[in-house]
JSON list of C-alpha atoms in Angstrom, two decimals:
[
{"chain": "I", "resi": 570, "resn": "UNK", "atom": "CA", "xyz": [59.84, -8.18, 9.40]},
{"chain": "I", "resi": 571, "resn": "UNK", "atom": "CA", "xyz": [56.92, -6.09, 9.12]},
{"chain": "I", "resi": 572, "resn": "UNK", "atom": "CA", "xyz": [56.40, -4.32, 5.89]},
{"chain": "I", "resi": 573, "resn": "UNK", "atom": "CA", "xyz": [57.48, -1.21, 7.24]},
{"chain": "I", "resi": 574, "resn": "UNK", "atom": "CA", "xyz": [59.24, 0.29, 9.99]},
{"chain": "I", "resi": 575, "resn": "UNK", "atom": "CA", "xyz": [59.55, 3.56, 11.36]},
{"chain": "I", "resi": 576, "resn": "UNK", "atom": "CA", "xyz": [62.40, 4.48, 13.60]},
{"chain": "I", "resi": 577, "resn": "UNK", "atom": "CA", "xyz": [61.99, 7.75, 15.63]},
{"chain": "I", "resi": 578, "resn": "UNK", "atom": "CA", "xyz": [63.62, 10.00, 18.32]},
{"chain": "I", "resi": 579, "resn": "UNK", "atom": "CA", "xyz": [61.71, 8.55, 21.27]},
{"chain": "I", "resi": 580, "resn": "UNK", "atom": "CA", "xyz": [63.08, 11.19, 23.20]},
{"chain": "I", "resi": 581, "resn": "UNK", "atom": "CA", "xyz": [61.64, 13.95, 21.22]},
{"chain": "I", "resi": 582, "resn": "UNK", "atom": "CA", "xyz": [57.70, 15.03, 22.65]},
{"chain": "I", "resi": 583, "resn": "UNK", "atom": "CA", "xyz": [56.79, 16.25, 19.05]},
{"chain": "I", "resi": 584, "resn": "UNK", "atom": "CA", "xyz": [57.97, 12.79, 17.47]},
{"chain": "I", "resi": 585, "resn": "UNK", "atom": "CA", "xyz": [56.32, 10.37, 20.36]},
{"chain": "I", "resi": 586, "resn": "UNK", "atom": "CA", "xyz": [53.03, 12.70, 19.47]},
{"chain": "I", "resi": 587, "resn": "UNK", "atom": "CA", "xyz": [53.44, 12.54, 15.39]},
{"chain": "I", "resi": 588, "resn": "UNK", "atom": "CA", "xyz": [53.88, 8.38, 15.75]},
{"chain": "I", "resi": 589, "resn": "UNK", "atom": "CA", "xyz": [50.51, 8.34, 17.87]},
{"chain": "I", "resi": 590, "resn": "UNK", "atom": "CA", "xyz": [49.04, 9.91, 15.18]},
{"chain": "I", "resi": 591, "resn": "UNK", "atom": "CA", "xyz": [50.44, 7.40, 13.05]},
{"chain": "I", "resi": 592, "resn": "UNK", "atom": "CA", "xyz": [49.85, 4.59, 14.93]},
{"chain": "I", "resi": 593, "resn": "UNK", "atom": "CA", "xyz": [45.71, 4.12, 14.40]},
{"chain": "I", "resi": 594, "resn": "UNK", "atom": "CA", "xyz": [47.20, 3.29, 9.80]},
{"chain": "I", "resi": 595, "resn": "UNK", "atom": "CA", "xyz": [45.12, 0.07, 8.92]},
{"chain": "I", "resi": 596, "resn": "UNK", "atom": "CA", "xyz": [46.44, 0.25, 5.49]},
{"chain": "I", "resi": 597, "resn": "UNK", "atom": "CA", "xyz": [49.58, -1.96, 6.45]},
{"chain": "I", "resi": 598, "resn": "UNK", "atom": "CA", "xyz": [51.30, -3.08, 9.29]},
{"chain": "I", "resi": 599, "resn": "UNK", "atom": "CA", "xyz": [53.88, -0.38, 10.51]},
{"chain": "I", "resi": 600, "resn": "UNK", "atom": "CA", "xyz": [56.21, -1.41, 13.36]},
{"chain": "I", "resi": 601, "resn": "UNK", "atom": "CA", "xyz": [57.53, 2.24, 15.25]},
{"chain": "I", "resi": 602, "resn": "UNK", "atom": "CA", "xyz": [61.01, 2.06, 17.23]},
{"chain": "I", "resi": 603, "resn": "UNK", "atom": "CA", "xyz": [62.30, 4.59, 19.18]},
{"chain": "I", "resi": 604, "resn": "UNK", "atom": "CA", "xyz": [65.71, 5.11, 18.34]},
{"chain": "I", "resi": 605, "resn": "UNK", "atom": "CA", "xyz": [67.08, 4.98, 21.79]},
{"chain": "I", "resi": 606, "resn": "UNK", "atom": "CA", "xyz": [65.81, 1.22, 21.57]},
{"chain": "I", "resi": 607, "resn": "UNK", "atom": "CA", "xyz": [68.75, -1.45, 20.88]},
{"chain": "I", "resi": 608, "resn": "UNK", "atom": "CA", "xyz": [65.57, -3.21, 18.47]},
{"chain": "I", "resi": 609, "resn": "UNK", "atom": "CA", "xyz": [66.23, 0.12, 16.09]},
{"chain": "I", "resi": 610, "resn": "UNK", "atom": "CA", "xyz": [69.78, -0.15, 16.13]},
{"chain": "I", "resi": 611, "resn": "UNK", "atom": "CA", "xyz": [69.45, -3.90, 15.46]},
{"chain": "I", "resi": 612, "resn": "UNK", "atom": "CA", "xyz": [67.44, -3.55, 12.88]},
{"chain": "I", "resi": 613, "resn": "UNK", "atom": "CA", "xyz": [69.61, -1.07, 11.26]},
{"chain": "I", "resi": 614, "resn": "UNK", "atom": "CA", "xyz": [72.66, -3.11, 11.68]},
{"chain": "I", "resi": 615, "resn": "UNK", "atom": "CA", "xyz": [70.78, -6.34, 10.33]},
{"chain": "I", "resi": 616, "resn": "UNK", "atom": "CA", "xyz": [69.34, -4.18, 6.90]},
{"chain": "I", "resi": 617, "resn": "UNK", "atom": "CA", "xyz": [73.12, -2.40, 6.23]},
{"chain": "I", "resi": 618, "resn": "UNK", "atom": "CA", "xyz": [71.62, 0.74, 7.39]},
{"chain": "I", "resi": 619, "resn": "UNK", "atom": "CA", "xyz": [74.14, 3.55, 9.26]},
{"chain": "I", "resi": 620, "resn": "UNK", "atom": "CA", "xyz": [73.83, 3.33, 12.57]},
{"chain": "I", "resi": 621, "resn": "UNK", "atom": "CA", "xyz": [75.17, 6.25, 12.67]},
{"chain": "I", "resi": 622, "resn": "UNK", "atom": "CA", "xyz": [72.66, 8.98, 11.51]},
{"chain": "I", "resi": 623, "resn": "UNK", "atom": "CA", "xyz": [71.76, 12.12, 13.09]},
{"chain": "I", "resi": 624, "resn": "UNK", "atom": "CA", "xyz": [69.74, 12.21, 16.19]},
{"chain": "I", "resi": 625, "resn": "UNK", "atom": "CA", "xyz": [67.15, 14.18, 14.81]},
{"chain": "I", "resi": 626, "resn": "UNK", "atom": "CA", "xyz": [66.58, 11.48, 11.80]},
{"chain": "I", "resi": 627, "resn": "UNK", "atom": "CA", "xyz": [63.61, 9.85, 11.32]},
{"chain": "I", "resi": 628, "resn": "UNK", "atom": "CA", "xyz": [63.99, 6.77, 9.36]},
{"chain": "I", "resi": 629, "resn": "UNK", "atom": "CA", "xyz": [61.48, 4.78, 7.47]},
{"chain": "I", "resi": 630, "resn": "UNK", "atom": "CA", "xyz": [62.15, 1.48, 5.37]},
{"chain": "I", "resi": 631, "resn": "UNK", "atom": "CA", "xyz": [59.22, 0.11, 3.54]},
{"chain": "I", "resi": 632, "resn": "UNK", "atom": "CA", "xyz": [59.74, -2.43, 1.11]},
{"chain": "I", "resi": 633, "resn": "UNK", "atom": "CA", "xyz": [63.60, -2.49, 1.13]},
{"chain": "I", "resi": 634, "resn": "UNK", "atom": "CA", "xyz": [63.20, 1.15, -0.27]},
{"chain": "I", "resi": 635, "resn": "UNK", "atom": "CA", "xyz": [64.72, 3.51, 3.15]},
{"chain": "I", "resi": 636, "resn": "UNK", "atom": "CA", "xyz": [63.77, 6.92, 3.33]},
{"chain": "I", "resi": 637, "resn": "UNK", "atom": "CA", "xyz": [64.72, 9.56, 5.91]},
{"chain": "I", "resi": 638, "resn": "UNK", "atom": "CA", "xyz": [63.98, 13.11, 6.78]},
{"chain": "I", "resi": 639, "resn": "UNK", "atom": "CA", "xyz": [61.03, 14.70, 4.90]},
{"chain": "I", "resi": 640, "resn": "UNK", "atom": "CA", "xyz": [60.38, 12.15, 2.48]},
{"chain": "I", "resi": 641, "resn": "UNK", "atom": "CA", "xyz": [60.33, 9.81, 5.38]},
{"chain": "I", "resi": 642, "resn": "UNK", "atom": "CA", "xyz": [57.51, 11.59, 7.27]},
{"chain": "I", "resi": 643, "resn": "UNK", "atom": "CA", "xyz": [55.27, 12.20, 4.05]},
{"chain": "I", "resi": 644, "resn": "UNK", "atom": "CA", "xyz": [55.81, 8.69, 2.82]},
{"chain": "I", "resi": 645, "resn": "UNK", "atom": "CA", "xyz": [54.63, 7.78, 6.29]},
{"chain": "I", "resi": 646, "resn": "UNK", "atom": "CA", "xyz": [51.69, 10.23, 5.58]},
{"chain": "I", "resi": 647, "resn": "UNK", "atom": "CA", "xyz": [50.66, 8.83, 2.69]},
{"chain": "I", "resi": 648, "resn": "UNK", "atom": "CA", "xyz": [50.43, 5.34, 4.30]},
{"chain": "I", "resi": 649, "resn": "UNK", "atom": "CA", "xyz": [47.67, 7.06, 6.50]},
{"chain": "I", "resi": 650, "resn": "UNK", "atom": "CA", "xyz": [45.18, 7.24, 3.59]},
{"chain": "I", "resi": 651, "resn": "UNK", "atom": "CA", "xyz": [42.53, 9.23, 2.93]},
{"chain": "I", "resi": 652, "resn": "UNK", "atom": "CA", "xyz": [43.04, 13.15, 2.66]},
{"chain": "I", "resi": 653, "resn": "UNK", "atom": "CA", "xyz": [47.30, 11.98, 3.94]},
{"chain": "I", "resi": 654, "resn": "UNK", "atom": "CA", "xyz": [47.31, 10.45, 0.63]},
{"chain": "I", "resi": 655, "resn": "UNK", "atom": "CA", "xyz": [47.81, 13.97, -0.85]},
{"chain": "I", "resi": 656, "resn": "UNK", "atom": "CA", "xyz": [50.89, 14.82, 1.16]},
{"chain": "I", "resi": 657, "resn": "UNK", "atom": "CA", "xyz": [52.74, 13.18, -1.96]},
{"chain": "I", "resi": 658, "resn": "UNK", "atom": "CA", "xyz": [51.96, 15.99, -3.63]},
{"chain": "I", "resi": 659, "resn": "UNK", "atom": "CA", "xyz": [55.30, 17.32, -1.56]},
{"chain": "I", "resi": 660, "resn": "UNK", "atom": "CA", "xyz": [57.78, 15.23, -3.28]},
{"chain": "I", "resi": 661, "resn": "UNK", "atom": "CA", "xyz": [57.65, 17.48, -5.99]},
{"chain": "I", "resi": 662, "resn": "UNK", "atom": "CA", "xyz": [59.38, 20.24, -3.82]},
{"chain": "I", "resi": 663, "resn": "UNK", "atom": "CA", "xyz": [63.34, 19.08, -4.14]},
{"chain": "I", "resi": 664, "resn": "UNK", "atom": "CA", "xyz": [64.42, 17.01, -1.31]},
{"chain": "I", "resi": 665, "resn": "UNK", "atom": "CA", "xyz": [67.06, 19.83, -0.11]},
{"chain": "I", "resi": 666, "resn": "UNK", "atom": "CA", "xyz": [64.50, 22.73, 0.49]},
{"chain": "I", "resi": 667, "resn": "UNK", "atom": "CA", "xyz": [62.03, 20.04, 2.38]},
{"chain": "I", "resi": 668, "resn": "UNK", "atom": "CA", "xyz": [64.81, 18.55, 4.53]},
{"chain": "I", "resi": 669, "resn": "UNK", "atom": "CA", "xyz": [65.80, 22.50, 5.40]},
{"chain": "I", "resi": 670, "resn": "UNK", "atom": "CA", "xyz": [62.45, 22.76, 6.97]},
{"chain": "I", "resi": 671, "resn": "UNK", "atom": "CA", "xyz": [62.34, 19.36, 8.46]},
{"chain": "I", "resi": 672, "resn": "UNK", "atom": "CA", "xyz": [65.62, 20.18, 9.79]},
{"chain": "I", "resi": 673, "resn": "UNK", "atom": "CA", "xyz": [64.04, 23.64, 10.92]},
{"chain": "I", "resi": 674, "resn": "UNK", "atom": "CA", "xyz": [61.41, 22.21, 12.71]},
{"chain": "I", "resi": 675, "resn": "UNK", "atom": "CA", "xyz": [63.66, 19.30, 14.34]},
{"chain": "I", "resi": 676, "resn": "UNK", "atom": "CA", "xyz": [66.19, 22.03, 15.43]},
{"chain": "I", "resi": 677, "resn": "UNK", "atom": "CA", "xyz": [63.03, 23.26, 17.07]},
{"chain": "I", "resi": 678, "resn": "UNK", "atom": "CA", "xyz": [61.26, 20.96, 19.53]}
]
């Protein structure tokens, strides 16, 4: 397994465009599924992750440590580097007011 994985809504424009921005991170290896693939759903099964989470989820596991929603996407920003790095600066806002506007934005695209 790569040391982390990202699973997102392949079917969603604004998540297939946020994972190519992604995509150039040197800083580790990231593997990206689309959800729709049966390799996401595998690899939840296989790390006794639901299969079963909301559509609009995006799902990161890096170092046995899974992550979802918000903290998902600026954990994923902080693997970026550079100015990303800051984005940690987020998890100080409590997890249910980021995940209202992650779930804002999802409810969006």
């Amino acid at each position: 397994m790569k040391s982390t994985v990202i699973i997102y809504d392949g079917n969603c424009r604004f998540c297939r465009e946020s994972i190519s921005f992604l995509k150039p991170v040197k800083m580790k290896e990231i593997e990206f599924l689309s959800s729709s693939e049966e390799a996401a759903r595998e690899f939840l099964k296989n790390n006794g992750i639901d299969e079963e989470l909301p559509e609009k989820t995006v799902i990161m596991v890096d170092e046995n440590n899974v992550y979802t929603r918000s903290t998902a996407v600026i954990k994923a920003l902080q693997q970026k580097g550079g100015f990303w790095s800051l984005a940690g600066i987020l998890l100080i806002i409590p997890r249910f007011l980021r995940n209202s506007v992650y779930n804002f934005i999802a409810s969006m695209r």
